[in-house]
Steps between C-alpha positions, in 0.01 A plus 500: 500500500780742592680445169172546310445838670854613425463397136165679476647816651792489257263466203286789622807717560639433153162571342459835675859624489718520195853630543608809315682440174746771603821426688699782656875475435612812691510662750593214730652455848847620401358830366516835678313804373591846629296819503596705194650197324371259238263209544522232233216252466509204261263208447410229254156449350331199347340565162151482653570821697717680246229734364346575839562821691713465813496725801809519720476587868746529787408313819618462859382329816503123531346200326180511706463877520649673198447861400518669164744788551516652153392467141799424279284536191223759527159333541379644169816414302600136548766341278459205266597184685719410202725800576677287764697789649440832668739755647414756766725808524544681734340292775278688740609523866331209677582397856794265540392137522394188314287530186394292201339555161183344364406489132166398357149591392296688760176339386621144570610429857688186399706677233756660732864390491736608777868587518721396785528727801769765450651779705411867457713781643316825554367752752126456445391837363290351213123496541323163481321398179693739279725400216822326599697776327486879485605481145468337172472127453615291212447147390621260239 
């Protein structure tokens, strides 16, 4: 009975959750971003997601209580997922600490792909939910 329930739960979980076809390559744990510097983001995309629009957001917190800190791409101007790279320059001044990036489609909760946790060095003068840069952004 126990194995039947576990199998049933696994089938239900796989039917209701499909992993994102996006895989974040960088930033990763050995990355440090610094206020005023550059933030390089790279990912790979399966062909099924290539023509979709991707939003990029900067997060902090922990696995059970994460917070979106900033929009990397403006909410009204996502990038094509097939772009597979994005550079932020100069980085806004976020508080020093641990952060990560998520990339995906905002209309599909299971589409998000996450970077590794990386270090950010800053003083924390940036306002929450603003763009991750004070600047211009470029991609591709």
